[in-house]
PDB file of C-alpha atoms and ligand atoms in Angstrom:
ATOM      1  CA  UNK A   1      18.660  -4.019  -9.948  1.00  0.00           C
ATOM      2  CA  UNK A   2      16.331  -6.194 -12.263  1.00  0.00           C
ATOM      3  CA  UNK A   3      13.341  -7.206 -10.633  1.00  0.00           C
ATOM      4  CA  UNK A   4      11.236  -9.621 -12.062  1.00  0.00           C
ATOM      5  CA  UNK A   5       7.841  -9.933 -12.066  1.00  0.00           C
ATOM      6  CA  UNK A   6       5.258 -12.902 -12.345  1.00  0.00           C
ATOM      7  CA  UNK A   7       1.717 -11.660 -13.268  1.00  0.00           C
ATOM      8  CA  UNK A   8       0.829 -15.098 -13.963  1.00  0.00           C
ATOM      9  CA  UNK A   9      -2.902 -15.011 -14.023  1.00  0.00           C
ATOM     10  CA  UNK A  10      -2.952 -11.222 -14.541  1.00  0.00           C
ATOM     11  CA  UNK A  11      -5.359 -11.537 -17.552  1.00  0.00           C
ATOM     12  CA  UNK A  12      -7.854 -14.000 -15.742  1.00  0.00           C
ATOM     13  CA  UNK A  13      -7.557 -11.665 -12.489  1.00  0.00           C
ATOM     14  CA  UNK A  14      -8.415  -8.554 -14.764  1.00  0.00           C
ATOM     15  CA  UNK A  15     -11.722 -10.441 -16.480  1.00  0.00           C
ATOM     16  CA  UNK A  16     -12.709 -11.572 -12.965  1.00  0.00           C
ATOM     17  CA  UNK A  17     -12.432  -8.004 -11.720  1.00  0.00           C
ATOM     18  CA  UNK A  18     -14.285  -6.677 -14.282  1.00  0.00           C
ATOM     19  CA  UNK A  19     -17.181  -8.906 -13.792  1.00  0.00           C
ATOM     20  CA  UNK A  20     -17.217  -8.042  -9.768  1.00  0.00           C
ATOM     21  CA  UNK A  21     -16.967  -4.304 -10.568  1.00  0.00           C
ATOM     22  CA  UNK A  22     -20.577  -4.631 -12.195  1.00  0.00           C
ATOM     23  CA  UNK A  23     -22.045  -5.605  -9.227  1.00  0.00           C
ATOM     24  CA  UNK A  24     -20.786  -2.944  -6.979  1.00  0.00           C
ATOM     25  CA  UNK A  25     -21.100   1.223  -6.427  1.00  0.00           C
ATOM     26  CA  UNK A  26     -17.890   1.799  -5.073  1.00  0.00           C
ATOM     27  CA  UNK A  27     -14.339   0.826  -4.901  1.00  0.00           C
ATOM     28  CA  UNK A  28     -12.414   0.687  -1.748  1.00  0.00           C
ATOM     29  CA  UNK A  29      -9.013   0.568  -2.817  1.00  0.00           C
ATOM     30  CA  UNK A  30      -5.971   0.012  -0.382  1.00  0.00           C
ATOM     31  CA  UNK A  31      -2.759   1.309  -1.008  1.00  0.00           C
ATOM     32  CA  UNK A  32       0.139   1.483   1.226  1.00  0.00           C
ATOM     33  CA  UNK A  33       0.739   5.098   2.951  1.00  0.00           C
ATOM     34  CA  UNK A  34       4.478   4.726   2.568  1.00  0.00           C
ATOM     35  CA  UNK A  35       4.146   3.945  -1.312  1.00  0.00           C
ATOM     36  CA  UNK A  36       1.003   5.457  -2.281  1.00  0.00           C
ATOM     37  CA  UNK A  37       1.856   5.163  -5.962  1.00  0.00           C
ATOM     38  CA  UNK A  38       3.986   2.219  -6.279  1.00  0.00           C
ATOM     39  CA  UNK A  39       1.488  -0.018  -4.213  1.00  0.00           C
ATOM     40  CA  UNK A  40      -1.097   1.151  -6.796  1.00  0.00           C
ATOM     41  CA  UNK A  41      -2.528  -1.031  -9.654  1.00  0.00           C
ATOM     42  CA  UNK A  42      -1.986   0.767 -12.835  1.00  0.00           C
ATOM     43  CA  UNK A  43      -5.340  -0.146 -14.349  1.00  0.00           C
ATOM     44  CA  UNK A  44      -7.334   0.624 -11.709  1.00  0.00           C
ATOM     45  CA  UNK A  45      -8.655   3.935 -13.081  1.00  0.00           C
ATOM     46  CA  UNK A  46      -9.851   2.251 -16.270  1.00  0.00           C
ATOM     47  CA  UNK A  47     -11.437  -0.745 -14.304  1.00  0.00           C
ATOM     48  CA  UNK A  48     -13.250   1.654 -11.812  1.00  0.00           C
ATOM     49  CA  UNK A  49     -14.367   3.890 -14.648  1.00  0.00           C
ATOM     50  CA  UNK A  50     -18.136   5.495 -13.529  1.00  0.00           C
ATOM     51  CA  UNK A  51     -17.657   3.955 -10.061  1.00  0.00           C
ATOM     52  CA  UNK A  52     -17.237   5.900  -6.759  1.00  0.00           C
ATOM     53  CA  UNK A  53     -13.758   5.750  -5.517  1.00  0.00           C
ATOM     54  CA  UNK A  54     -12.723   5.797  -1.922  1.00  0.00           C
ATOM     55  CA  UNK A  55      -8.798   5.319  -1.449  1.00  0.00           C
ATOM     56  CA  UNK A  56      -7.527   4.044   1.846  1.00  0.00           C
ATOM     57  CA  UNK A  57      -4.097   5.097   2.766  1.00  0.00           C
ATOM     58  CA  UNK A  58      -3.555   1.931   4.892  1.00  0.00           C
ATOM     59  CA  UNK A  59      -0.463   1.302   7.285  1.00  0.00           C
ATOM     60  CA  UNK A  60      -0.652   5.135   7.955  1.00  0.00           C
ATOM     61  CA  UNK A  61       1.086   4.016  11.330  1.00  0.00           C
ATOM     62  CA  UNK A  62       4.179   3.275   9.410  1.00  0.00           C
ATOM     63  CA  UNK A  63       4.232   6.424   7.199  1.00  0.00           C
ATOM     64  CA  UNK A  64       5.472   9.983   7.679  1.00  0.00           C
ATOM     65  CA  UNK A  65       2.483  11.893   8.767  1.00  0.00           C
ATOM     66  CA  UNK A  66       3.111  15.179   6.863  1.00  0.00           C
ATOM     67  CA  UNK A  67       3.372  13.125   3.577  1.00  0.00           C
ATOM     68  CA  UNK A  68       0.317  11.032   4.226  1.00  0.00           C
ATOM     69  CA  UNK A  69      -1.624  13.959   4.429  1.00  0.00           C
ATOM     70  CA  UNK A  70      -0.006  15.625   1.121  1.00  0.00           C
ATOM     71  CA  UNK A  71      -0.788  12.366  -0.597  1.00  0.00           C
ATOM     72  CA  UNK A  72      -4.569  12.380   0.605  1.00  0.00           C
ATOM     73  CA  UNK A  73      -4.593  15.835  -0.864  1.00  0.00           C
ATOM     74  CA  UNK A  74      -3.291  14.427  -4.027  1.00  0.00           C
ATOM     75  CA  UNK A  75      -5.806  11.772  -4.771  1.00  0.00           C
ATOM     76  CA  UNK A  76      -8.375  14.193  -3.446  1.00  0.00           C
ATOM     77  CA  UNK A  77      -7.448  16.255  -6.417  1.00  0.00           C
ATOM     78  CA  UNK A  78      -7.909  13.183  -8.645  1.00  0.00           C
ATOM     79  CA  UNK A  79     -11.420  12.888  -7.618  1.00  0.00           C
ATOM     80  CA  UNK A  80     -11.006   9.931  -5.178  1.00  0.00           C
ATOM     81  CA  UNK A  81     -12.277  10.123  -1.555  1.00  0.00           C
ATOM     82  CA  UNK A  82      -9.696   9.398   0.906  1.00  0.00           C
ATOM     83  CA  UNK A  83      -9.310   8.066   4.568  1.00  0.00           C
ATOM     84  CA  UNK A  84      -6.275   7.502   6.311  1.00  0.00           C
ATOM     85  CA  UNK A  85      -6.061   4.195   8.019  1.00  0.00           C
ATOM     86  CA  UNK A  86      -4.428   1.581  10.407  1.00  0.00           C
ATOM     87  CA  UNK A  87      -6.174  -1.443   9.514  1.00  0.00           C
ATOM     88  CA  UNK A  88      -4.394  -3.311  12.505  1.00  0.00           C
ATOM     89  CA  UNK A  89      -5.090  -1.125  15.190  1.00  0.00           C
ATOM     90  CA  UNK A  90      -8.684   0.110  13.686  1.00  0.00           C
ATOM     91  CA  UNK A  91      -8.023   3.643  13.859  1.00  0.00           C
ATOM     92  CA  UNK A  92      -9.514   5.826  11.121  1.00  0.00           C
ATOM     93  CA  UNK A  93     -12.022   3.006  10.414  1.00  0.00           C
ATOM     94  CA  UNK A  94     -15.009   4.885  12.146  1.00  0.00           C
ATOM     95  CA  UNK A  95     -14.929   7.820   9.195  1.00  0.00           C
ATOM     96  CA  UNK A  96     -15.503   5.220   6.664  1.00  0.00           C
ATOM     97  CA  UNK A  97     -19.198   4.993   6.649  1.00  0.00           C
ATOM     98  CA  UNK A  98     -19.667   8.840   6.406  1.00  0.00           C
ATOM     99  CA  UNK A  99     -17.192   9.144   3.600  1.00  0.00           C
ATOM    100  CA  UNK A 100     -18.714   5.968   1.735  1.00  0.00           C
ATOM    101  CA  UNK A 101     -22.310   8.033   1.721  1.00  0.00           C
ATOM    102  CA  UNK A 102     -20.569  11.252   0.581  1.00  0.00           C
ATOM    103  CA  UNK A 103     -18.930   9.123  -2.247  1.00  0.00           C
ATOM    104  CA  UNK A 104     -22.197   7.586  -3.149  1.00  0.00           C
ATOM    105  CA  UNK A 105     -24.492  10.471  -2.705  1.00  0.00           C
ATOM    106  CA  UNK A 106     -25.279  10.563  -6.509  1.00  0.00           C
ATOM    107  CA  UNK A 107     -26.594   6.921  -6.410  1.00  0.00           C
ATOM    108  CA  UNK A 108     -28.366   7.475  -3.216  1.00  0.00           C
ATOM    109  CA  UNK A 109     -29.997  10.330  -5.025  1.00  0.00           C
ATOM    110  CA  UNK A 110     -30.824   8.330  -8.306  1.00  0.00           C
ATOM    111  CA  UNK A 111     -32.218   5.662  -6.307  1.00  0.00           C
ATOM    112  CA  UNK A 112     -34.502   7.908  -4.229  1.00  0.00           C
ATOM    113  CA  UNK A 113     -35.848   9.428  -7.466  1.00  0.00           C
ATOM    114  CA  UNK A 114     -36.838   6.072  -8.584  1.00  0.00           C
ATOM    115  CA  UNK A 115     -38.449   5.842  -5.590  1.00  0.00           C
ATOM    116  CA  UNK A 116     -36.107   2.879  -3.910  1.00  0.00           C
ATOM    117  CA  UNK A 117     -35.334   3.705  -0.577  1.00  0.00           C
ATOM    118  CA  UNK A 118     -32.459   2.421   1.734  1.00  0.00           C
ATOM    119  CA  UNK A 119     -30.556   0.098  -0.718  1.00  0.00           C
ATOM    120  CA  UNK A 120     -27.271  -0.143   0.493  1.00  0.00           C
ATOM    121  CA  UNK A 121     -24.053   0.837  -1.411  1.00  0.00           C
ATOM    122  CA  UNK A 122     -22.278  -2.291  -2.298  1.00  0.00           C
ATOM    123  CA  UNK A 123     -18.503  -2.112  -2.302  1.00  0.00           C
ATOM    124  CA  UNK A 124     -15.399  -4.155  -2.986  1.00  0.00           C
ATOM    125  CA  UNK A 125     -11.838  -3.980  -1.523  1.00  0.00           C
ATOM    126  CA  UNK A 126      -9.356  -4.230  -3.967  1.00  0.00           C
ATOM    127  CA  UNK A 127      -5.496  -3.840  -3.668  1.00  0.00           C
ATOM    128  CA  UNK A 128      -2.219  -5.571  -4.479  1.00  0.00           C
ATOM    129  CA  UNK A 129      -0.497  -8.033  -2.331  1.00  0.00           C
ATOM    130  CA  UNK A 130       0.075  -7.678   1.004  1.00  0.00           C
ATOM    131  CA  UNK A 131      -1.419  -4.001   1.418  1.00  0.00           C
ATOM    132  CA  UNK A 132      -3.691  -5.214   4.150  1.00  0.00           C
ATOM    133  CA  UNK A 133      -6.935  -6.217   2.321  1.00  0.00           C
ATOM    134  CA  UNK A 134      -7.978  -9.078   4.745  1.00  0.00           C
ATOM    135  CA  UNK A 135      -6.522  -7.296   7.960  1.00  0.00           C
ATOM    136  CA  UNK A 136      -8.925  -4.298   6.799  1.00  0.00           C
ATOM    137  CA  UNK A 137     -12.175  -6.433   6.049  1.00  0.00           C
ATOM    138  CA  UNK A 138     -11.385  -8.092   9.548  1.00  0.00           C
ATOM    139  CA  UNK A 139     -11.217  -5.317  11.276  1.00  0.00           C
ATOM    140  CA  UNK A 140     -14.109  -2.841   9.616  1.00  0.00           C
ATOM    141  CA  UNK A 141     -16.442  -5.822   9.315  1.00  0.00           C
ATOM    142  CA  UNK A 142     -15.748  -7.286  12.609  1.00  0.00           C
ATOM    143  CA  UNK A 143     -17.020 -10.300  14.143  1.00  0.00           C
ATOM    144  CA  UNK A 144     -20.507  -9.242  14.280  1.00  0.00           C
ATOM    145  CA  UNK A 145     -20.964  -8.952  10.381  1.00  0.00           C
ATOM    146  CA  UNK A 146     -23.827 -10.881   9.282  1.00  0.00           C
ATOM    147  CA  UNK A 147     -23.514 -12.607   5.562  1.00  0.00           C
ATOM    148  CA  UNK A 148     -26.010 -12.473   3.271  1.00  0.00           C
ATOM    149  CA  UNK A 149     -26.513 -15.586   0.939  1.00  0.00           C
ATOM    150  CA  UNK A 150     -24.851 -15.885  -2.385  1.00  0.00           C
ATOM    151  CA  UNK A 151     -26.407 -13.957  -4.864  1.00  0.00           C
ATOM    152  CA  UNK A 152     -26.672 -14.502  -8.839  1.00  0.00           C
ATOM    153  CA  UNK A 153     -23.864 -13.396 -10.633  1.00  0.00           C
ATOM    154  CA  UNK A 154     -21.543 -13.304  -8.089  1.00  0.00           C
ATOM    155  CA  UNK A 155     -18.261 -15.023  -8.639  1.00  0.00           C
ATOM    156  CA  UNK A 156     -18.613 -18.194  -6.974  1.00  0.00           C
ATOM    157  CA  UNK A 157     -17.901 -18.126  -3.166  1.00  0.00           C
ATOM    158  CA  UNK A 158     -18.021 -14.839  -2.921  1.00  0.00           C
ATOM    159  CA  UNK A 159     -20.698 -13.136  -0.422  1.00  0.00           C
ATOM    160  CA  UNK A 160     -22.126  -9.937   0.828  1.00  0.00           C
ATOM    161  CA  UNK A 161     -21.255  -9.083   4.348  1.00  0.00           C
ATOM    162  CA  UNK A 162     -23.896  -6.535   5.544  1.00  0.00           C
ATOM    163  CA  UNK A 163     -21.869  -3.971   7.567  1.00  0.00           C
ATOM    164  CA  UNK A 164     -24.917  -1.552   7.974  1.00  0.00           C
ATOM    165  CA  UNK A 165     -28.201  -0.629   6.618  1.00  0.00           C
ATOM    166  CA  UNK A 166     -26.371   1.441   4.288  1.00  0.00           C
ATOM    167  CA  UNK A 167     -23.206  -0.642   3.287  1.00  0.00           C
ATOM    168  CA  UNK A 168     -22.472  -3.934   1.689  1.00  0.00           C
ATOM    169  CA  UNK A 169     -19.137  -5.415   1.392  1.00  0.00           C
ATOM    170  CA  UNK A 170     -17.999  -8.094  -1.114  1.00  0.00           C
ATOM    171  CA  UNK A 171     -16.444 -10.630   1.449  1.00  0.00           C
ATOM    172  CA  UNK A 172     -13.441 -11.451  -1.055  1.00  0.00           C
ATOM    173  CA  UNK A 173     -10.820  -8.628  -1.755  1.00  0.00           C
ATOM    174  CA  UNK A 174     -10.037  -8.274  -5.144  1.00  0.00           C
ATOM    175  CA  UNK A 175      -6.231  -8.742  -5.936  1.00  0.00           C
ATOM    176  CA  UNK A 176      -4.385  -6.407  -8.022  1.00  0.00           C
ATOM    177  CA  UNK A 177      -1.033  -6.500  -9.666  1.00  0.00           C
ATOM    178  CA  UNK A 178       1.426  -3.887  -9.137  1.00  0.00           C
ATOM    179  CA  UNK A 179       3.112  -1.914 -11.777  1.00  0.00           C
ATOM    180  CA  UNK A 180       5.680  -4.415 -12.546  1.00  0.00           C
ATOM    181  CA  UNK A 181       7.203  -2.419 -15.540  1.00  0.00           C
ATOM    182  CA  UNK A 182       8.085   0.471 -12.749  1.00  0.00           C
ATOM    183  CA  UNK A 183      11.529  -0.785 -11.498  1.00  0.00           C
ATOM    184  CA  UNK A 184      11.620   2.273  -8.598  1.00  0.00           C
ATOM    185  CA  UNK A 185       8.423   1.360  -7.726  1.00  0.00           C
ATOM    186  CA  UNK A 186       9.443  -2.420  -7.585  1.00  0.00           C
ATOM    187  CA  UNK A 187      12.412  -1.332  -5.493  1.00  0.00           C
ATOM    188  CA  UNK A 188      10.109   0.585  -2.890  1.00  0.00           C
ATOM    189  CA  UNK A 189       7.552  -2.651  -2.443  1.00  0.00           C
ATOM    190  CA  UNK A 190      10.916  -4.717  -1.928  1.00  0.00           C
ATOM    191  CA  UNK A 191      11.812  -2.135   0.846  1.00  0.00           C
ATOM    192  CA  UNK A 192       8.283  -2.808   2.537  1.00  0.00           C
ATOM    193  CA  UNK A 193       8.676  -6.373   2.078  1.00  0.00           C
ATOM    194  CA  UNK A 194       5.700  -6.867  -0.321  1.00  0.00           C
ATOM    195  CA  UNK A 195       8.098  -8.610  -2.678  1.00  0.00           C
ATOM    196  CA  UNK A 196       9.554 -12.106  -1.978  1.00  0.00           C
ATOM    197  CA  UNK A 197      13.230 -11.429  -0.561  1.00  0.00           C
ATOM    198  CA  UNK A 198      14.184 -14.379  -2.234  1.00  0.00           C
ATOM    199  CA  UNK A 199      14.200 -12.922  -5.853  1.00  0.00           C
ATOM    200  CA  UNK A 200      16.528  -9.923  -4.647  1.00  0.00           C
ATOM    201  CA  UNK A 201      19.805  -9.744  -3.257  1.00  0.00           C
ATOM    202  CA  UNK A 202      19.217  -8.563   0.526  1.00  0.00           C
ATOM    203  CA  UNK A 203      22.584  -6.825   0.446  1.00  0.00           C
ATOM    204  CA  UNK A 204      21.925  -4.813  -2.837  1.00  0.00           C
ATOM    205  CA  UNK A 205      18.511  -3.967  -1.461  1.00  0.00           C
ATOM    206  CA  UNK A 206      19.862  -2.879   2.018  1.00  0.00           C
ATOM    207  CA  UNK A 207      22.384  -0.635   0.253  1.00  0.00           C
ATOM    208  CA  UNK A 208      19.552   0.971  -1.795  1.00  0.00           C
ATOM    209  CA  UNK A 209      17.695   1.659   1.302  1.00  0.00           C
ATOM    210  CA  UNK A 210      20.600   3.223   2.661  1.00  0.00           C
ATOM    211  CA  UNK A 211      20.870   5.367  -0.082  1.00  0.00           C
ATOM    212  CA  UNK A 212      17.328   6.613  -0.095  1.00  0.00           C
ATOM    213  CA  UNK A 213      17.463   7.161   3.594  1.00  0.00           C
ATOM    214  CA  UNK A 214      20.500   9.230   3.445  1.00  0.00           C
ATOM    215  CA  UNK A 215      18.975  11.555   1.281  1.00  0.00           C
ATOM    216  CA  UNK A 216      15.403  11.859   2.472  1.00  0.00           C
ATOM    217  CA  UNK A 217      15.709  10.869   6.198  1.00  0.00           C
ATOM    218  CA  UNK A 218      19.212  11.703   7.154  1.00  0.00           C
ATOM    219  CA  UNK A 219      19.344  10.741  10.600  1.00  0.00           C
ATOM    220  CA  UNK A 220      17.303   7.868  10.635  1.00  0.00           C
ATOM    221  CA  UNK A 221      20.052   5.390  10.257  1.00  0.00           C
ATOM    222  CA  UNK A 222      22.636   7.121  12.146  1.00  0.00           C
ATOM    223  CA  UNK A 223      20.543   7.294  15.114  1.00  0.00           C
ATOM    224  CA  UNK A 224      19.233   3.790  14.997  1.00  0.00           C
ATOM    225  CA  UNK A 225      22.982   2.301  14.786  1.00  0.00           C
ATOM    226  CA  UNK A 226      24.680   5.162  16.507  1.00  0.00           C
ATOM    227  CA  UNK A 227      26.805   5.920  13.597  1.00  0.00           C
ATOM    228  CA  UNK A 228      28.837   8.817  15.000  1.00  0.00           C
ATOM    229  CA  UNK A 229      31.720   9.288  12.039  1.00  0.00           C
ATOM    230  CA  UNK A 230      30.583  11.438   9.191  1.00  0.00           C
ATOM    231  CA  UNK A 231      29.607   9.351   6.106  1.00  0.00           C
ATOM    232  CA  UNK A 232      28.461  10.957   2.712  1.00  0.00           C
ATOM    233  CA  UNK A 233      26.353   8.783   0.631  1.00  0.00           C
ATOM    234  CA  UNK A 234      25.801   9.742  -2.636  1.00  0.00           C
ATOM    235  CA  UNK A 235      26.261   6.661  -4.703  1.00  0.00           C
ATOM    236  CA  UNK A 236      25.646   2.960  -4.047  1.00  0.00           C
ATOM    237  CA  UNK A 237      29.286   2.215  -2.977  1.00  0.00           C
ATOM    238  CA  UNK A 238      28.975   4.499  -0.163  1.00  0.00           C
ATOM    239  CA  UNK A 239      26.106   3.285   0.895  1.00  0.00           C
ATOM    240  CA  UNK A 240      27.717  -0.352   1.002  1.00  0.00           C
ATOM    241  CA  UNK A 241      30.200   1.176   3.506  1.00  0.00           C
ATOM    242  CA  UNK A 242      27.287   2.187   5.563  1.00  0.00           C
ATOM    243  CA  UNK A 243      26.184  -1.463   5.661  1.00  0.00           C
ATOM    244  CA  UNK A 244      29.802  -2.317   6.591  1.00  0.00           C
ATOM    245  CA  UNK A 245      29.320   0.092   9.482  1.00  0.00           C
ATOM    246  CA  UNK A 246      26.276  -1.215  10.598  1.00  0.00           C
ATOM    247  CA  UNK A 247      27.780  -4.935  10.670  1.00  0.00           C
ATOM    248  CA  UNK A 248      30.952  -3.515  12.632  1.00  0.00           C
ATOM    249  CA  UNK A 249      28.790  -1.512  15.170  1.00  0.00           C
ATOM    250  CA  UNK A 250      26.340  -4.626  15.614  1.00  0.00           C
ATOM    251  CA  UNK A 251      29.002  -7.133  15.909  1.00  0.00           C
ATOM    252  CA  UNK A 252      27.754  -9.122  12.578  1.00  0.00           C
ATOM    253  CA  UNK A 253      30.772 -11.147  11.951  1.00  0.00           C
ATOM    254  CA  UNK A 254      31.224 -14.079   9.682  1.00  0.00           C
ATOM    255  CA  UNK A 255      32.830 -17.526  10.984  1.00  0.00           C
ATOM    256  CA  UNK A 256      36.136 -15.953   9.811  1.00  0.00           C
ATOM    257  CA  UNK A 257      35.714 -12.606  11.938  1.00  0.00           C
ATOM    258  CA  UNK A 258      34.889 -10.492   8.692  1.00  0.00           C
ATOM    259  CA  UNK A 259      31.951  -8.365   8.525  1.00  0.00           C
ATOM    260  CA  UNK A 260      28.776  -9.971   7.966  1.00  0.00           C
ATOM    261  CA  UNK A 261      27.286  -7.489   5.508  1.00  0.00           C
ATOM    262  CA  UNK A 262      24.508  -9.991   4.577  1.00  0.00           C
ATOM    263  CA  UNK A 263      23.460 -10.265   8.388  1.00  0.00           C
ATOM    264  CA  UNK A 264      23.789  -6.240   8.712  1.00  0.00           C
ATOM    265  CA  UNK A 265      21.389  -6.174   5.604  1.00  0.00           C
ATOM    266  CA  UNK A 266      18.724  -8.334   7.211  1.00  0.00           C
ATOM    267  CA  UNK A 267      18.913  -6.548  10.411  1.00  0.00           C
ATOM    268  CA  UNK A 268      18.178  -3.070   8.818  1.00  0.00           C
ATOM    269  CA  UNK A 269      15.417  -4.456   6.628  1.00  0.00           C
ATOM    270  CA  UNK A 270      13.636  -5.987   9.411  1.00  0.00           C
ATOM    271  CA  UNK A 271      14.067  -2.578  11.547  1.00  0.00           C
ATOM    272  CA  UNK A 272      12.882  -0.631   8.586  1.00  0.00           C
ATOM    273  CA  UNK A 273       9.730  -2.976   8.142  1.00  0.00           C
ATOM    274  CA  UNK A 274       8.834  -3.075  11.850  1.00  0.00           C
ATOM    275  CA  UNK A 275       9.071   0.609  11.937  1.00  0.00           C
ATOM    276  CA  UNK A 276      12.366   0.799  14.220  1.00  0.00           C
ATOM    277  CA  UNK A 277      13.778   3.435  11.856  1.00  0.00           C
ATOM    278  CA  UNK A 278      10.756   5.501  12.389  1.00  0.00           C
ATOM    279  CA  UNK A 279       7.698   6.565  10.287  1.00  0.00           C
ATOM    280  CA  UNK A 280       9.258   6.793   6.760  1.00  0.00           C
ATOM    281  CA  UNK A 281       7.612   7.692   3.563  1.00  0.00           C
ATOM    282  CA  UNK A 282       9.131   6.249   0.078  1.00  0.00           C
ATOM    283  CA  UNK A 283       7.743   8.189  -2.265  1.00  0.00           C
ATOM    284  CA  UNK A 284       6.460  12.008  -2.483  1.00  0.00           C
ATOM    285  CA  UNK A 285       3.595  13.729  -4.385  1.00  0.00           C
ATOM    286  CA  UNK A 286       5.739  16.391  -5.720  1.00  0.00           C
ATOM    287  CA  UNK A 287       7.742  13.517  -7.852  1.00  0.00           C
ATOM    288  CA  UNK A 288       4.577  12.124  -8.914  1.00  0.00           C
ATOM    289  CA  UNK A 289       3.313  15.620 -10.020  1.00  0.00           C
ATOM    290  CA  UNK A 290       6.600  16.079 -11.944  1.00  0.00           C
ATOM    291  CA  UNK A 291       6.361  13.016 -13.750  1.00  0.00           C
ATOM    292  CA  UNK A 292       2.694  14.034 -14.857  1.00  0.00           C
ATOM    293  CA  UNK A 293       3.869  17.594 -16.277  1.00  0.00           C
TER     294      UNK A 293
HETATM  295  P1  G4P B   1      -3.651  -8.815   2.006  1.00  0.00           P
HETATM  296  O1  G4P B   1      -4.620  -9.578   2.395  1.00  0.00           O
HETATM  297  O2  G4P B   1      -3.797  -7.372   1.215  1.00  0.00           O
HETATM  298  O3  G4P B   1      -2.621  -9.480   1.191  1.00  0.00           O
HETATM  299  O4  G4P B   1      -2.781  -8.161   3.195  1.00  0.00           O
HETATM  300  P2  G4P B   1      -2.875  -8.597   4.851  1.00  0.00           P
HETATM  301  O5  G4P B   1      -4.223  -8.151   5.366  1.00  0.00           O
HETATM  302  O6  G4P B   1      -2.611 -10.196   4.792  1.00  0.00           O
HETATM  303  O7  G4P B   1      -1.643  -7.636   5.333  1.00  0.00           O
HETATM  304  C1  G4P B   1      -0.420  -7.911   5.456  1.00  0.00           C
HETATM  305  C2  G4P B   1       0.488  -7.558   6.650  1.00  0.00           C
HETATM  306  O8  G4P B   1       0.272  -6.029   6.594  1.00  0.00           O
HETATM  307  C3  G4P B   1       0.091  -8.186   7.817  1.00  0.00           C
HETATM  308  O9  G4P B   1       1.181  -8.382   8.638  1.00  0.00           O
HETATM  309  C4  G4P B   1      -0.808  -6.873   8.330  1.00  0.00           C
HETATM  310  O10 G4P B   1      -1.013  -7.549  10.220  1.00  0.00           O
HETATM  311  C5  G4P B   1      -0.177  -5.865   7.966  1.00  0.00           C
HETATM  312  N1  G4P B   1      -0.996  -4.618   8.192  1.00  0.00           N
HETATM  313  C6  G4P B   1      -2.327  -4.633   7.677  1.00  0.00           C
HETATM  314  N2  G4P B   1      -2.918  -3.371   7.882  1.00  0.00           N
HETATM  315  C7  G4P B   1      -1.701  -2.709   8.597  1.00  0.00           C
HETATM  316  C8  G4P B   1      -1.748  -1.311   9.089  1.00  0.00           C
HETATM  317  O11 G4P B   1      -2.303  -0.419   8.877  1.00  0.00           O
HETATM  318  N3  G4P B   1      -0.273  -1.056   9.789  1.00  0.00           N
HETATM  319  C9  G4P B   1       0.479  -1.979  10.014  1.00  0.00           C
HETATM  320  N4  G4P B   1       1.429  -1.765  10.684  1.00  0.00           N
HETATM  321  N5  G4P B   1       0.045  -3.324   9.617  1.00  0.00           N
HETATM  322  C10 G4P B   1      -0.677  -3.773   8.914  1.00  0.00           C
HETATM  323  P3  G4P B   1       2.204  -9.635   8.817  1.00  0.00           P
HETATM  324  O12 G4P B   1       3.362  -9.526   9.660  1.00  0.00           O
HETATM  325  O13 G4P B   1       2.158 -10.198   7.343  1.00  0.00           O
HETATM  326  O14 G4P B   1       1.030 -10.474   9.558  1.00  0.00           O
HETATM  327  P4  G4P B   1       0.653 -10.284  11.037  1.00  0.00           P
HETATM  328  O15 G4P B   1       2.100 -10.340  11.961  1.00  0.00           O
HETATM  329  O16 G4P B   1       0.030  -9.092  11.320  1.00  0.00           O
HETATM  330  O17 G4P B   1      -0.215 -11.718  11.473  1.00  0.00           O
END
């Protein structure tokens, strides 16, 4: 499967991000807890050099809790502070303030030595499209947030949201590009619906998802669609057979009474994306460590 990316204004976005980053102390990077590496921007380490870093494992409600904890350890080992959150419900958000203070304690101490007291930490939210940036800012900042006026140097239109005496947030998130050179990561972003479905064949995508699930969460598909017969799925051809089985069980038929695998594929992807197959993580820290070794 060849996933095409259209980075478009990537260079421009990168330049804008570099300018914004100069204004802040802390980068709040949102990643999808189900695909923590694939939903990460490949250049963020370089862009964020010298800044305090907070990684939010967002959509933690959709991911396998065991692996979310493992990923949290992984990012901590890389020198980032980490919080697991569900921006939709607000779960986990309360911890953020104290973690931010901890992440920026060197800056706070530096300020104190210079006689600057109570200067709020300035942060910006960054992440690839659909990772939950707007949802997070809305939940975290809430309705009560007071915006301070435009400050010189801030990208036109950007404003600071004063969250508390100790934290100000740039009100517009930084949109980053995903790792478009990595086909596996692209596939996983497609599973979660972060890539426009129109550029991918739904059947093919669903079959790839079945292949993954059969290996890593063997009961998820069988349980949801009550597939009783033994099916071995070791290759994409067998995954298509499962798709046919789903079509059969769910009565997805074409006008000529053949099996409508397109409909079954859409059903599976919708079910997966709305959490009906359970809490599922699509990539695992051990694989990442292997790649690094
Ligand atoms: P973005 O600014 O980074 O592009 O992402 P945005 O906030 O628009 O969020 C993208 C989708 O992800 C939204 O769903 C949003 O509700 C959902 N979302 C964000 N954070 C979480 C989370 O922690 N858990 C879960 N389960 N979902 C989350 P949508 O279907 O596109 O919109 P809507 O139905 O919520 O309006």
